[in-house]
């Protein structure tokens, strides 16, 4: 669909300016680095059961609350930090999600550098790219790769990640390209 600027975008990106910016500048673009991927994994878990716009609008609050998602810093959070997070109106104050985010940092702190990056990207689909989706109904919620990624992460001790969350992570971090066929961002920038 064309936005007010005439650029064709995925329809979900047109309902709010925050979505336009996220769609045009981030979604579907490759993300690397353990801290950056930990942030995306954490935000996808917090999004579970909520709209993504809720997460986007609180993203800076999440970054402030979780030390910019630096794994080593979050892994050192105390019970007092957890209580602070549960009282922080700048984030989603869900105890299970907060506990999982802290536990995941502690697990990841013991991994080798780039191990999370390598694990996630090892689940990118192999072979020829699948056909570009023509409409939102063509975009899956779960794939064999996302199911395998969720299992691999869980096996290594990562919490609050299932196949749907893993697929959302794959979309957000550029492992798959689910921009619709006519979307300007499909093959580059929205200005392309």
XYZ file of C-alpha atoms in Angstrom:
192
model
C 0.000 0.000 0.000
C 1.171 3.522 -0.671
C 1.773 5.757 2.302
C 1.178 9.520 2.370
C 4.611 9.934 0.761
C 3.604 7.675 -2.150
C 6.078 4.931 -1.199
C 4.728 1.372 -1.348
C 5.100 -0.411 1.988
C 3.816 -3.495 3.739
C 0.293 -2.616 4.987
C 1.141 -3.160 8.665
C 3.701 -0.355 8.435
C 1.182 2.368 7.621
C -0.908 2.529 10.789
C 1.533 4.649 12.828
C 4.636 6.747 12.229
C 6.586 4.499 14.615
C 5.782 1.563 12.349
C 6.849 3.458 9.216
C 10.248 4.244 10.731
C 10.736 0.708 12.061
C 9.673 -0.828 8.734
C 11.846 1.474 6.634
C 14.972 1.466 8.771
C 15.099 -1.828 10.680
C 12.648 -4.629 9.987
C 14.130 -7.296 7.765
C 17.627 -5.814 7.719
C 20.453 -8.073 8.936
C 21.293 -7.739 12.623
C 24.520 -9.176 14.013
C 26.223 -9.073 17.384
C 25.257 -10.855 20.557
C 24.023 -7.764 22.430
C 21.942 -6.561 19.464
C 20.419 -10.009 19.002
C 19.793 -10.345 22.748
C 17.870 -7.066 22.598
C 15.728 -8.277 19.685
C 15.153 -11.671 21.334
C 14.115 -9.950 24.566
C 11.798 -7.474 22.848
C 10.140 -10.233 20.825
C 9.498 -12.111 24.082
C 8.028 -8.994 25.697
C 5.815 -8.531 22.625
C 4.222 -11.946 23.068
C 0.490 -11.344 23.498
C 0.797 -7.616 22.807
C 0.987 -5.413 19.745
C 4.438 -4.572 18.407
C 3.632 -0.849 18.552
C 3.446 -1.179 22.350
C 7.035 -2.438 22.375
C 8.286 0.126 19.874
C 6.873 2.994 21.889
C 8.590 1.713 25.043
C 11.837 0.688 23.387
C 13.909 3.500 24.882
C 12.435 2.660 28.284
C 13.476 -0.961 27.797
C 16.978 0.098 26.798
C 17.326 2.320 29.847
C 15.912 -0.340 32.175
C 18.036 -3.175 30.772
C 21.406 -1.390 30.444
C 21.091 -1.094 26.654
C 20.745 -4.886 26.576
C 24.429 -5.414 27.271
C 24.467 -9.072 28.183
C 27.279 -8.809 30.747
C 25.575 -5.923 32.570
C 22.124 -7.517 32.624
C 23.613 -10.830 33.780
C 24.880 -9.001 36.872
C 21.441 -7.609 37.805
C 20.377 -8.409 41.349
C 17.057 -9.183 43.018
C 16.862 -5.462 43.707
C 17.187 -4.758 39.979
C 14.406 -7.225 39.290
C 12.153 -5.410 41.759
C 13.096 -2.089 40.129
C 12.093 -3.501 36.741
C 8.770 -4.745 38.090
C 7.994 -1.179 39.200
C 9.257 0.559 36.024
C 6.344 2.142 34.088
C 8.621 2.588 31.053
C 8.563 -1.134 30.261
C 6.115 -4.043 30.243
C 6.007 -5.125 33.883
C 5.377 -8.813 33.360
C 7.201 -10.877 35.980
C 7.681 -13.970 33.789
C 9.072 -11.927 30.897
C 11.387 -9.914 33.147
C 12.649 -13.065 34.864
C 13.248 -14.723 31.488
C 15.152 -11.687 30.185
C 17.421 -11.726 33.243
C 17.878 -15.501 33.149
C 18.678 -15.380 29.443
C 21.400 -12.791 30.048
C 22.944 -15.036 32.700
C 22.932 -17.975 30.292
C 24.345 -15.915 27.419
C 27.082 -14.427 29.613
C 28.651 -17.895 29.704
C 28.641 -18.301 25.938
C 31.641 -17.565 23.745
C 31.660 -14.234 21.888
C 29.418 -14.348 18.800
C 27.953 -17.704 19.839
C 24.404 -16.323 19.936
C 24.948 -14.652 16.568
C 26.254 -17.888 15.054
C 23.453 -19.981 16.531
C 20.694 -17.691 15.308
C 22.151 -17.174 11.833
C 22.794 -20.917 11.429
C 19.000 -21.231 11.214
C 18.583 -18.893 8.252
C 16.841 -20.764 5.441
C 19.210 -22.425 2.986
C 18.893 -22.504 -0.760
C 16.911 -20.321 -3.084
C 14.822 -17.612 -1.487
C 11.159 -18.413 -1.247
C 8.773 -16.424 -3.447
C 7.989 -12.923 -2.271
C 4.725 -12.825 -0.346
C 1.976 -11.077 -2.316
C -0.159 -10.323 0.750
C 0.004 -10.734 4.510
C -1.773 -14.079 4.247
C 1.290 -15.450 2.425
C 3.552 -14.725 5.407
C 3.906 -17.692 7.768
C 3.851 -17.384 11.545
C 6.062 -20.445 12.018
C 8.482 -22.337 9.784
C 10.597 -25.447 10.139
C 13.607 -23.160 10.646
C 11.917 -21.134 13.404
C 10.842 -24.322 15.145
C 14.424 -25.611 14.989
C 15.786 -22.275 16.221
C 13.382 -22.217 19.173
C 14.372 -25.784 20.091
C 18.087 -24.967 19.821
C 17.740 -21.877 22.002
C 15.655 -23.735 24.611
C 18.127 -26.615 24.645
C 20.859 -24.102 25.482
C 18.809 -22.642 28.356
C 17.086 -19.670 26.705
C 13.603 -19.035 28.068
C 10.403 -17.523 26.671
C 11.042 -18.410 23.043
C 8.784 -20.599 20.942
C 8.548 -21.115 17.189
C 6.366 -18.031 16.624
C 8.657 -15.754 18.640
C 11.656 -17.283 16.874
C 10.077 -16.559 13.478
C 9.324 -12.958 14.456
C 12.988 -12.676 15.468
C 14.056 -14.117 12.105
C 11.894 -11.560 10.294
C 13.061 -8.625 12.382
C 16.746 -9.535 12.108
C 16.826 -10.194 8.372
C 17.164 -13.966 8.324
C 14.092 -13.993 6.079
C 12.669 -11.291 3.850
C 8.939 -11.037 4.421
C 8.461 -7.588 2.908
C 5.611 -7.987 0.442
C 6.320 -8.301 -3.258
C 5.486 -4.664 -4.082
C 7.073 -3.155 -0.950
C 9.872 -0.701 -1.726
C 11.931 -2.153 1.141
C 11.889 -5.653 -0.340
C 15.032 -5.095 -2.366
C 16.579 -2.161 -0.569
C 15.573 1.090 1.013
C 12.009 2.403 0.872
C 13.279 5.191 -1.338
C 14.491 2.616 -3.900
